[in-house]
Amino acid sequence: MKISFSPEDEAFREEAARWLADNLTGEFDKLRFRGGPGDEHSFIDERRAWEKRLAAGGWVGVGWAKEDGGRGATISRQVIFAEEYARAGGPGRLGHIGEGLAGPTIAAFGTAEQKARYLPPILRGEALWCQGYSEPAAGSDLAAVATRARLGNDGQWRISGQKVWTSLAHLADWCFVLARTDPASSGHHGLGFFLVAMDQPGVTVRPIEQITGSSEFNEVFFDEAVAADLLGQPGEGWKIAMALLGFERGVSTLGQQMQFRGELDEIIRVAKDNGAAQDPDIRSRIAEAQMGLTVMRYNALRMLGGDAEETRAALVYKLHWASWHRNLGKLAMDVLGEAAELCDTAPYGLTRLQSLFLFTRADTLYGGSNQIQRNLIAERGLGMPKEPKGR
């Protein structure tokens, strides 16, 4: 896909860049380039306030339809905002799961009453969401979900089970939960897509401390927790869950790449400052990283194109960026040299590049491991048959 920018688009770019420059000041100045992967625990209160500042400026729901309260921005303008936000050093979004996943899914599958209840708080920067998909025995194989939903005599659905690796569950107001409505079902059949309030009896959140020393991931236990709403009908959970994953691979990928661009720029800066850039091997690896990032951008643009190449582009995207980002973390450590092994402060004062290296160890695992991604490419992209079980 070739995205070209009209004079009106460039005016929009100037508007976005100017607003970000004017607002990432004062109390928000310290948030620049903070709160990303491996740094999610930083400045929580300030980033909550930032969500509301974005909302007040009309920068939440930029790509949502106008009838849902958004700006109705074109793909090109959504790309522009994602790039300008990252270029300005906008902090990691606490509301991104609500804006990028829950909101579009509710808009696509919700009733008028559900849209009226759930969409406005997201657009105001008030309601934070988390994603209840992965389970101890249902990670890459999401169809193995075992969390149960039971319909009581009072007409309410009650959720019981465990979710894991749930980002920002300790901060979230709501969770969308994939649960089994038919206890006799298996695989992608008999699932429901539920909207569950986190602040209620029967919901327990336990943080998972990571190798970075932070704990933005959590275990979430549901013990007869009451679901506020069922999105769609019982049995439609898989269809809705897959549609949501389609939203996940949208314009936000361009913003992710701008974050990667910032990380690579920091590595280049350090390499110049400490002399590592004089090493031919380091220079070659920096060039390789630059080429990989360029390929990533064009692949993401193909994903947004809506043409025949879109599906295959989406299949390879996660495998590509996860492997690339893991290698970038290794490059960061080699550029730092001996300094990579030292913390700035006790007990665990990691630098940006140290956190980058440690966090990228997980990139090739979460969201579908590299091995799973290769299977998906073979089966869905190349049409190869599944390997028989037991081999």
GROMACS .gro file of C-alpha atoms in nm:
model
  391
    1MET     CA    1   0.000   0.000   0.000
    2LYS     CA    2   0.128   0.345  -0.088
    3ILE     CA    3   0.009   0.609   0.155
    4SER     CA    4   0.038   0.956   0.015
    5PHE     CA    5  -0.029   1.267   0.217
    6SER     CA    6  -0.241   1.549   0.082
    7PRO     CA    7  -0.193   1.915   0.182
    8GLU     CA    8  -0.483   1.866   0.423
    9ASP     CA    9  -0.305   1.566   0.574
   10GLU     CA   10   0.012   1.770   0.620
   11ALA     CA   11  -0.193   2.040   0.791
   12PHE     CA   12  -0.326   1.768   1.023
   13ARG     CA   13   0.034   1.659   1.089
   14GLU     CA   14   0.127   2.013   1.186
   15GLU     CA   15  -0.177   2.035   1.414
   16ALA     CA   16  -0.088   1.710   1.590
   17ALA     CA   17   0.282   1.794   1.623
   18ARG     CA   18   0.204   2.141   1.756
   19TRP     CA   19  -0.046   2.010   2.011
   20LEU     CA   20   0.197   1.748   2.137
   21ALA     CA   21   0.480   2.001   2.162
   22ASP     CA   22   0.256   2.241   2.353
   23ASN     CA   23   0.121   1.977   2.592
   24LEU     CA   24   0.422   1.756   2.665
   25THR     CA   25   0.548   2.034   2.889
   26GLY     CA   26   0.530   2.124   3.257
   27GLU     CA   27   0.402   1.830   3.460
   28PHE     CA   28   0.405   1.610   3.148
   29ASP     CA   29   0.757   1.694   3.028
   30LYS     CA   30   0.909   1.411   3.235
   31LEU     CA   31   0.682   1.160   3.057
   32ARG     CA   32   0.860   1.190   2.723
   33PHE     CA   33   0.974   0.846   2.603
   34ARG     CA   34   0.862   0.684   2.930
   35GLY     CA   35   0.610   0.413   3.007
   36GLY     CA   36   0.687   0.187   2.713
   37PRO     CA   37   0.758  -0.188   2.726
   38GLY     CA   38   0.969  -0.268   3.032
   39ASP     CA   39   0.890   0.074   3.178
   40GLU     CA   40   0.513   0.043   3.225
   41HIS     CA   41   0.537   0.090   3.602
   42SER     CA   42   0.666   0.447   3.572
   43PHE     CA   43   0.461   0.763   3.640
   44ILE     CA   44   0.123   0.593   3.670
   45ASP     CA   45  -0.064   0.892   3.819
   46GLU     CA   46   0.087   1.132   3.569
   47ARG     CA   47   0.003   0.904   3.278
   48ARG     CA   48  -0.357   0.877   3.401
   49ALA     CA   49  -0.371   1.255   3.390
   50TRP     CA   50  -0.215   1.247   3.043
   51GLU     CA   51  -0.494   1.021   2.917
   52LYS     CA   52  -0.745   1.287   3.020
   53ARG     CA   53  -0.536   1.562   2.862
   54LEU     CA   54  -0.531   1.369   2.534
   55ALA     CA   55  -0.906   1.319   2.556
   56ALA     CA   56  -0.969   1.688   2.624
   57GLY     CA   57  -0.768   1.771   2.314
   58GLY     CA   58  -0.969   1.531   2.099
   59TRP     CA   59  -0.682   1.286   2.049
   60VAL     CA   60  -0.848   0.973   2.187
   61GLY     CA   61  -1.044   0.774   1.931
   62VAL     CA   62  -0.885   0.951   1.635
   63GLY     CA   63  -0.973   0.662   1.406
   64TRP     CA   64  -1.313   0.583   1.555
   65ALA     CA   65  -1.621   0.656   1.347
   66LYS     CA   66  -1.782   0.993   1.415
   67GLU     CA   67  -2.109   0.823   1.512
   68ASP     CA   68  -1.916   0.647   1.789
   69GLY     CA   69  -1.769   0.974   1.915
   70GLY     CA   70  -1.438   0.964   1.728
   71ARG     CA   71  -1.279   1.192   1.472
   72GLY     CA   72  -1.339   0.955   1.181
   73ALA     CA   73  -0.983   1.010   1.064
   74THR     CA   74  -0.865   0.841   0.747
   75ILE     CA   75  -0.598   0.571   0.758
   76SER     CA   76  -0.338   0.824   0.645
   77ARG     CA   77  -0.423   1.060   0.930
   78GLN     CA   78  -0.424   0.779   1.182
   79VAL     CA   79  -0.075   0.690   1.059
   80ILE     CA   80   0.029   1.053   1.091
   81PHE     CA   81  -0.090   1.081   1.450
   82ALA     CA   82   0.073   0.752   1.553
   83GLU     CA   83   0.403   0.865   1.403
   84GLU     CA   84   0.391   1.216   1.546
   85TYR     CA   85   0.297   1.085   1.891
   86ALA     CA   86   0.597   0.854   1.895
   87ARG     CA   87   0.826   1.117   1.742
   88ALA     CA   88   0.730   1.365   2.014
   89GLY     CA   89   0.810   1.109   2.284
   90GLY     CA   90   0.450   1.062   2.391
   91PRO     CA   91   0.441   0.827   2.693
   92GLY     CA   92   0.317   0.469   2.688
   93ARG     CA   93  -0.061   0.480   2.679
   94LEU     CA   94  -0.252   0.344   2.978
   95GLY     CA   95  -0.570   0.363   2.772
   96HIS     CA   96  -0.447   0.189   2.459
   97ILE     CA   97  -0.629  -0.140   2.527
   98GLY     CA   98  -0.958   0.043   2.565
   99GLU     CA   99  -0.907   0.274   2.269
  100GLY     CA  100  -0.742   0.025   2.035
  101LEU     CA  101  -0.913  -0.304   2.125
  102ALA     CA  102  -1.217  -0.287   2.352
  103GLY     CA  103  -1.367   0.024   2.196
  104PRO     CA  104  -1.356  -0.083   1.830
  105THR     CA  105  -1.485  -0.429   1.924
  106ILE     CA  106  -1.777  -0.289   2.123
  107ALA     CA  107  -1.850  -0.049   1.837
  108ALA     CA  108  -1.855  -0.339   1.590
  109PHE     CA  109  -2.052  -0.596   1.792
  110GLY     CA  110  -2.226  -0.409   2.075
  111THR     CA  111  -2.586  -0.302   2.107
  112ALA     CA  112  -2.679   0.065   2.114
  113GLU     CA  113  -2.706   0.045   2.493
  114GLN     CA  114  -2.362  -0.115   2.526
  115LYS     CA  115  -2.203   0.146   2.304
  116ALA     CA  116  -2.364   0.426   2.506
  117ARG     CA  117  -2.238   0.275   2.831
  118TYR     CA  118  -1.879   0.180   2.743
  119LEU     CA  119  -1.754   0.406   2.465
  120PRO     CA  120  -1.784   0.755   2.620
  121PRO     CA  121  -1.568   0.675   2.930
  122ILE     CA  122  -1.294   0.548   2.698
  123LEU     CA  123  -1.313   0.866   2.489
  124ARG     CA  124  -1.292   1.079   2.805
  125GLY     CA  125  -0.973   0.901   2.911
  126GLU     CA  126  -1.141   0.773   3.225
  127ALA     CA  127  -1.197   0.397   3.182
  128LEU     CA  128  -0.896   0.166   3.158
  129TRP     CA  129  -0.930  -0.184   3.014
  130CYS     CA  130  -0.733  -0.508   3.018
  131GLN     CA  131  -0.752  -0.821   2.804
  132GLY     CA  132  -0.861  -1.156   2.950
  133TYR     CA  133  -0.743  -1.403   2.686
  134SER     CA  134  -0.435  -1.604   2.788
  135GLU     CA  135  -0.455  -1.879   3.050
  136PRO     CA  136  -0.196  -2.113   3.201
  137ALA     CA  137  -0.293  -2.381   2.947
  138ALA     CA  138  -0.416  -2.146   2.673
  139GLY     CA  139  -0.143  -1.911   2.560
  140SER     CA  140  -0.048  -1.950   2.196
  141ASP     CA  141  -0.335  -2.200   2.166
  142LEU     CA  142  -0.612  -1.959   2.259
  143ALA     CA  143  -0.884  -2.210   2.165
  144ALA     CA  144  -0.788  -2.412   2.476
  145VAL     CA  145  -0.960  -2.154   2.700
  146ALA     CA  146  -1.100  -2.320   3.015
  147THR     CA  147  -1.246  -2.021   3.201
  148ARG     CA  148  -1.619  -2.088   3.247
  149ALA     CA  149  -1.925  -1.866   3.224
  150ARG     CA  150  -2.239  -1.986   3.403
  151LEU     CA  151  -2.581  -1.831   3.345
  152GLY     CA  152  -2.760  -1.799   3.681
  153ASN     CA  153  -3.129  -1.806   3.754
  154ASP     CA  154  -3.114  -1.428   3.792
  155GLY     CA  155  -3.013  -1.394   3.426
  156GLN     CA  156  -2.655  -1.292   3.508
  157TRP     CA  157  -2.344  -1.461   3.377
  158ARG     CA  158  -2.085  -1.557   3.640
  159ILE     CA  159  -1.723  -1.606   3.542
  160SER     CA  160  -1.485  -1.856   3.706
  161GLY     CA  161  -1.129  -1.934   3.602
  162GLN     CA  162  -0.782  -1.789   3.569
  163LYS     CA  163  -0.621  -1.554   3.318
  164VAL     CA  164  -0.248  -1.484   3.303
  165TRP     CA  165  -0.007  -1.232   3.149
  166THR     CA  166  -0.285  -0.976   3.173
  167SER     CA  167  -0.129  -0.637   3.101
  168LEU     CA  168  -0.229  -0.354   3.336
  169ALA     CA  169  -0.494  -0.560   3.515
  170HIS     CA  170  -0.384  -0.401   3.842
  171LEU     CA  171  -0.491  -0.061   3.706
  172ALA     CA  172  -0.787  -0.155   3.485
  173ASP     CA  173  -1.151  -0.075   3.553
  174TRP     CA  174  -1.277  -0.333   3.302
  175CYS     CA  175  -1.166  -0.657   3.142
  176PHE     CA  176  -1.299  -0.825   2.829
  177VAL     CA  177  -1.296  -1.197   2.901
  178LEU     CA  178  -1.311  -1.493   2.667
  179ALA     CA  179  -1.494  -1.772   2.856
  180ARG     CA  180  -1.665  -2.101   2.780
  181THR     CA  181  -2.045  -2.075   2.788
  182ASP     CA  182  -2.097  -2.440   2.696
  183PRO     CA  183  -1.910  -2.672   2.940
  184ALA     CA  184  -1.933  -2.959   2.690
  185SER     CA  185  -1.767  -2.761   2.412
  186SER     CA  186  -1.403  -2.757   2.304
  187GLY     CA  187  -1.180  -2.560   2.074
  188HIS     CA  188  -1.326  -2.240   1.931
  189HIS     CA  189  -1.686  -2.355   1.983
  190GLY     CA  190  -1.904  -2.262   2.280
  191LEU     CA  191  -1.726  -1.942   2.380
  192GLY     CA  192  -1.861  -1.607   2.492
  193PHE     CA  193  -1.708  -1.258   2.496
  194PHE     CA  194  -1.781  -1.090   2.830
  195LEU     CA  195  -1.729  -0.741   2.973
  196VAL     CA  196  -1.637  -0.768   3.341
  197ALA     CA  197  -1.585  -0.496   3.603
  198MET     CA  198  -1.256  -0.547   3.787
  199ASP     CA  199  -1.360  -0.379   4.113
  200GLN     CA  200  -1.596  -0.642   4.252
  201PRO     CA  201  -1.593  -0.945   4.482
  202GLY     CA  202  -1.470  -1.251   4.297
  203VAL     CA  203  -1.190  -1.077   4.106
  204THR     CA  204  -0.835  -1.114   4.241
  205VAL     CA  205  -0.530  -0.964   4.070
  206ARG     CA  206  -0.177  -1.085   4.146
  207PRO     CA  207   0.117  -0.902   3.985
  208ILE     CA  208   0.389  -1.106   3.814
  209GLU     CA  209   0.735  -0.964   3.878
  210GLN     CA  210   0.950  -0.974   3.566
  211ILE     CA  211   1.322  -0.990   3.506
  212THR     CA  212   1.316  -0.611   3.459
  213GLY     CA  213   1.199  -0.570   3.818
  214SER     CA  214   0.862  -0.432   3.704
  215SER     CA  215   0.526  -0.606   3.709
  216GLU     CA  216   0.288  -0.476   3.445
  217PHE     CA  217   0.168  -0.831   3.380
  218ASN     CA  218  -0.069  -1.006   3.617
  219GLU     CA  219  -0.256  -1.320   3.703
  220VAL     CA  220  -0.630  -1.262   3.731
  221PHE     CA  221  -0.856  -1.505   3.917
  222PHE     CA  222  -1.234  -1.502   3.867
  223ASP     CA  223  -1.447  -1.672   4.132
  224GLU     CA  224  -1.813  -1.637   4.032
  225ALA     CA  225  -1.747  -1.278   3.923
  226VAL     CA  226  -2.053  -1.117   3.767
  227ALA     CA  227  -2.022  -1.015   3.401
  228ALA     CA  228  -2.173  -0.676   3.331
  229ASP     CA  229  -2.244  -0.764   2.968
  230LEU     CA  230  -2.214  -1.033   2.704
  231LEU     CA  231  -2.102  -0.897   2.368
  232GLY     CA  232  -2.286  -1.073   2.089
  233GLN     CA  233  -2.446  -1.410   2.162
  234PRO     CA  234  -2.325  -1.720   2.348
  235GLY     CA  235  -2.109  -1.918   2.110
  236GLU     CA  236  -1.991  -1.608   1.918
  237GLY     CA  237  -1.692  -1.545   2.142
  238TRP     CA  238  -1.433  -1.684   1.901
  239LYS     CA  239  -1.560  -1.475   1.611
  240ILE     CA  240  -1.547  -1.159   1.822
  241ALA     CA  241  -1.208  -1.247   1.971
  242MET     CA  242  -1.058  -1.291   1.625
  243ALA     CA  243  -1.208  -0.963   1.505
  244LEU     CA  244  -1.046  -0.792   1.804
  245LEU     CA  245  -0.705  -0.931   1.707
  246GLY     CA  246  -0.756  -0.772   1.367
  247PHE     CA  247  -0.791  -0.432   1.538
  248GLU     CA  248  -0.471  -0.509   1.731
  249ARG     CA  249  -0.274  -0.531   1.407
  250GLY     CA  250  -0.392  -0.193   1.283
  251VAL     CA  251  -0.242   0.154   1.269
  252SER     CA  252  -0.084   0.114   1.614
  253THR     CA  253   0.189  -0.092   1.446
  254LEU     CA  254   0.322   0.230   1.290
  255GLY     CA  255   0.346   0.390   1.632
  256GLN     CA  256   0.526   0.082   1.761
  257GLN     CA  257   0.782   0.126   1.488
  258MET     CA  258   0.842   0.487   1.585
  259GLN     CA  259   0.918   0.360   1.936
  260PHE     CA  260   1.164   0.116   1.778
  261ARG     CA  261   1.311   0.405   1.583
  262GLY     CA  262   1.373   0.591   1.908
  263GLU     CA  263   1.544   0.289   2.060
  264LEU     CA  264   1.770   0.244   1.756
  265ASP     CA  265   1.855   0.616   1.760
  266GLU     CA  266   1.955   0.584   2.127
  267ILE     CA  267   2.180   0.288   2.045
  268ILE     CA  268   2.344   0.485   1.764
  269ARG     CA  269   2.397   0.783   1.997
  270VAL     CA  270   2.565   0.565   2.260
  271ALA     CA  271   2.777   0.391   1.995
  272LYS     CA  272   2.907   0.728   1.874
  273ASP     CA  273   2.970   0.852   2.228
  274ASN     CA  274   3.161   0.549   2.357
  275GLY     CA  275   3.344   0.461   2.037
  276ALA     CA  276   3.157   0.137   1.965
  277ALA     CA  277   3.061   0.280   1.625
  278GLN     CA  278   3.424   0.235   1.518
  279ASP     CA  279   3.377  -0.143   1.529
  280PRO     CA  280   3.294  -0.271   1.177
  281ASP     CA  281   3.076  -0.548   1.317
  282ILE     CA  282   2.872  -0.299   1.522
  283ARG     CA  283   2.831  -0.070   1.221
  284SER     CA  284   2.715  -0.365   1.011
  285ARG     CA  285   2.459  -0.468   1.274
  286ILE     CA  286   2.329  -0.111   1.304
  287ALA     CA  287   2.284  -0.102   0.925
  288GLU     CA  288   2.105  -0.437   0.939
  289ALA     CA  289   1.875  -0.304   1.211
  290GLN     CA  290   1.796   0.001   0.998
  291MET     CA  291   1.711  -0.218   0.698
  292GLY     CA  292   1.491  -0.444   0.911
  293LEU     CA  293   1.301  -0.144   1.046
  294THR     CA  294   1.241  -0.015   0.693
  295VAL     CA  295   1.108  -0.354   0.582
  296MET     CA  296   0.884  -0.356   0.889
  297ARG     CA  297   0.733  -0.022   0.792
  298TYR     CA  298   0.648  -0.125   0.437
  299ASN     CA  299   0.503  -0.453   0.560
  300ALA     CA  300   0.281  -0.264   0.805
  301LEU     CA  301   0.162  -0.038   0.524
  302ARG     CA  302   0.068  -0.347   0.324
  303MET     CA  303  -0.131  -0.469   0.624
  304LEU     CA  304  -0.331  -0.147   0.614
  305GLY     CA  305  -0.389  -0.170   0.240
  306GLY     CA  306  -0.687  -0.403   0.243
  307ASP     CA  307  -0.567  -0.587  -0.067
  308ALA     CA  308  -0.487  -0.952  -0.134
  309GLU     CA  309  -0.147  -0.918   0.030
  310GLU     CA  310  -0.293  -0.799   0.362
  311THR     CA  311  -0.347  -1.143   0.515
  312ARG     CA  312   0.000  -1.272   0.437
  313ALA     CA  313   0.158  -0.947   0.553
  314ALA     CA  314  -0.023  -0.977   0.887
  315LEU     CA  315   0.088  -1.339   0.928
  316VAL     CA  316   0.459  -1.255   0.903
  317TYR     CA  317   0.450  -0.924   1.091
  318LYS     CA  318   0.469  -1.054   1.448
  319LEU     CA  319   0.745  -1.303   1.368
  320HIS     CA  320   0.946  -1.030   1.198
  321TRP     CA  321   0.919  -0.756   1.457
  322ALA     CA  322   0.969  -0.988   1.755
  323SER     CA  323   1.289  -1.136   1.612
  324TRP     CA  324   1.413  -0.794   1.502
  325HIS     CA  325   1.345  -0.638   1.842
  326ARG     CA  326   1.513  -0.925   2.029
  327ASN     CA  327   1.823  -0.874   1.814
  328LEU     CA  328   1.809  -0.500   1.880
  329GLY     CA  329   1.830  -0.573   2.253
  330LYS     CA  330   2.141  -0.783   2.194
  331LEU     CA  331   2.290  -0.503   1.986
  332ALA     CA  332   2.222  -0.256   2.268
  333MET     CA  333   2.420  -0.469   2.514
  334ASP     CA  334   2.713  -0.509   2.278
  335VAL     CA  335   2.722  -0.135   2.215
  336LEU     CA  336   2.723  -0.065   2.589
  337GLY     CA  337   3.005  -0.311   2.643
  338GLU     CA  338   3.112  -0.351   3.005
  339ALA     CA  339   2.864  -0.085   3.114
  340ALA     CA  340   2.583  -0.322   3.020
  341GLU     CA  341   2.655  -0.527   3.333
  342LEU     CA  342   2.633  -0.237   3.580
  343CYS     CA  343   2.322  -0.078   3.730
  344ASP     CA  344   2.312   0.298   3.779
  345THR     CA  345   2.160   0.273   4.127
  346ALA     CA  346   2.078   0.006   4.383
  347PRO     CA  347   1.890  -0.216   4.406
  348TYR     CA  348   1.772  -0.232   4.045
  349GLY     CA  349   1.822   0.094   3.863
  350LEU     CA  350   1.824  -0.020   3.502
  351THR     CA  351   1.901   0.214   3.215
  352ARG     CA  352   1.670   0.239   2.915
  353LEU     CA  353   1.887   0.005   2.706
  354GLN     CA  354   1.928  -0.250   2.986
  355SER     CA  355   1.549  -0.265   3.025
  356LEU     CA  356   1.519  -0.295   2.648
  357PHE     CA  357   1.746  -0.600   2.642
  358LEU     CA  358   1.572  -0.777   2.931
  359PHE     CA  359   1.220  -0.705   2.805
  360THR     CA  360   1.293  -0.821   2.451
  361ARG     CA  361   1.369  -1.171   2.585
  362ALA     CA  362   0.990  -1.213   2.595
  363ASP     CA  363   0.911  -1.068   2.251
  364THR     CA  364   0.942  -1.401   2.071
  365LEU     CA  365   0.714  -1.572   2.326
  366TYR     CA  366   0.412  -1.355   2.412
  367GLY     CA  367   0.137  -1.296   2.161
  368GLY     CA  368   0.216  -1.630   1.999
  369SER     CA  369   0.568  -1.774   2.008
  370ASN     CA  370   0.790  -1.772   1.700
  371GLN     CA  371   0.726  -2.144   1.658
  372ILE     CA  372   0.350  -2.092   1.661
  373GLN     CA  373   0.384  -1.800   1.419
  374ARG     CA  374   0.575  -2.019   1.173
  375ASN     CA  375   0.303  -2.283   1.193
  376LEU     CA  376   0.039  -2.019   1.118
  377ILE     CA  377   0.237  -1.895   0.818
  378ALA     CA  378   0.269  -2.249   0.685
  379GLU     CA  379  -0.096  -2.341   0.738
  380ARG     CA  380  -0.276  -2.015   0.656
  381GLY     CA  381  -0.030  -1.839   0.430
  382LEU     CA  382   0.116  -2.129   0.235
  383GLY     CA  383  -0.175  -2.373   0.260
  384MET     CA  384   0.032  -2.654   0.407
  385PRO     CA  385  -0.156  -2.927   0.597
  386LYS     CA  386  -0.129  -2.950   0.974
  387GLU     CA  387   0.112  -3.210   1.106
  388PRO     CA  388  -0.079  -3.509   1.245
  389LYS     CA  389  -0.097  -3.522   1.624
  390GLY     CA  390   0.144  -3.758   1.795
  391ARG     CA  391   0.434  -3.685   1.562
   0.00000   0.00000   0.00000
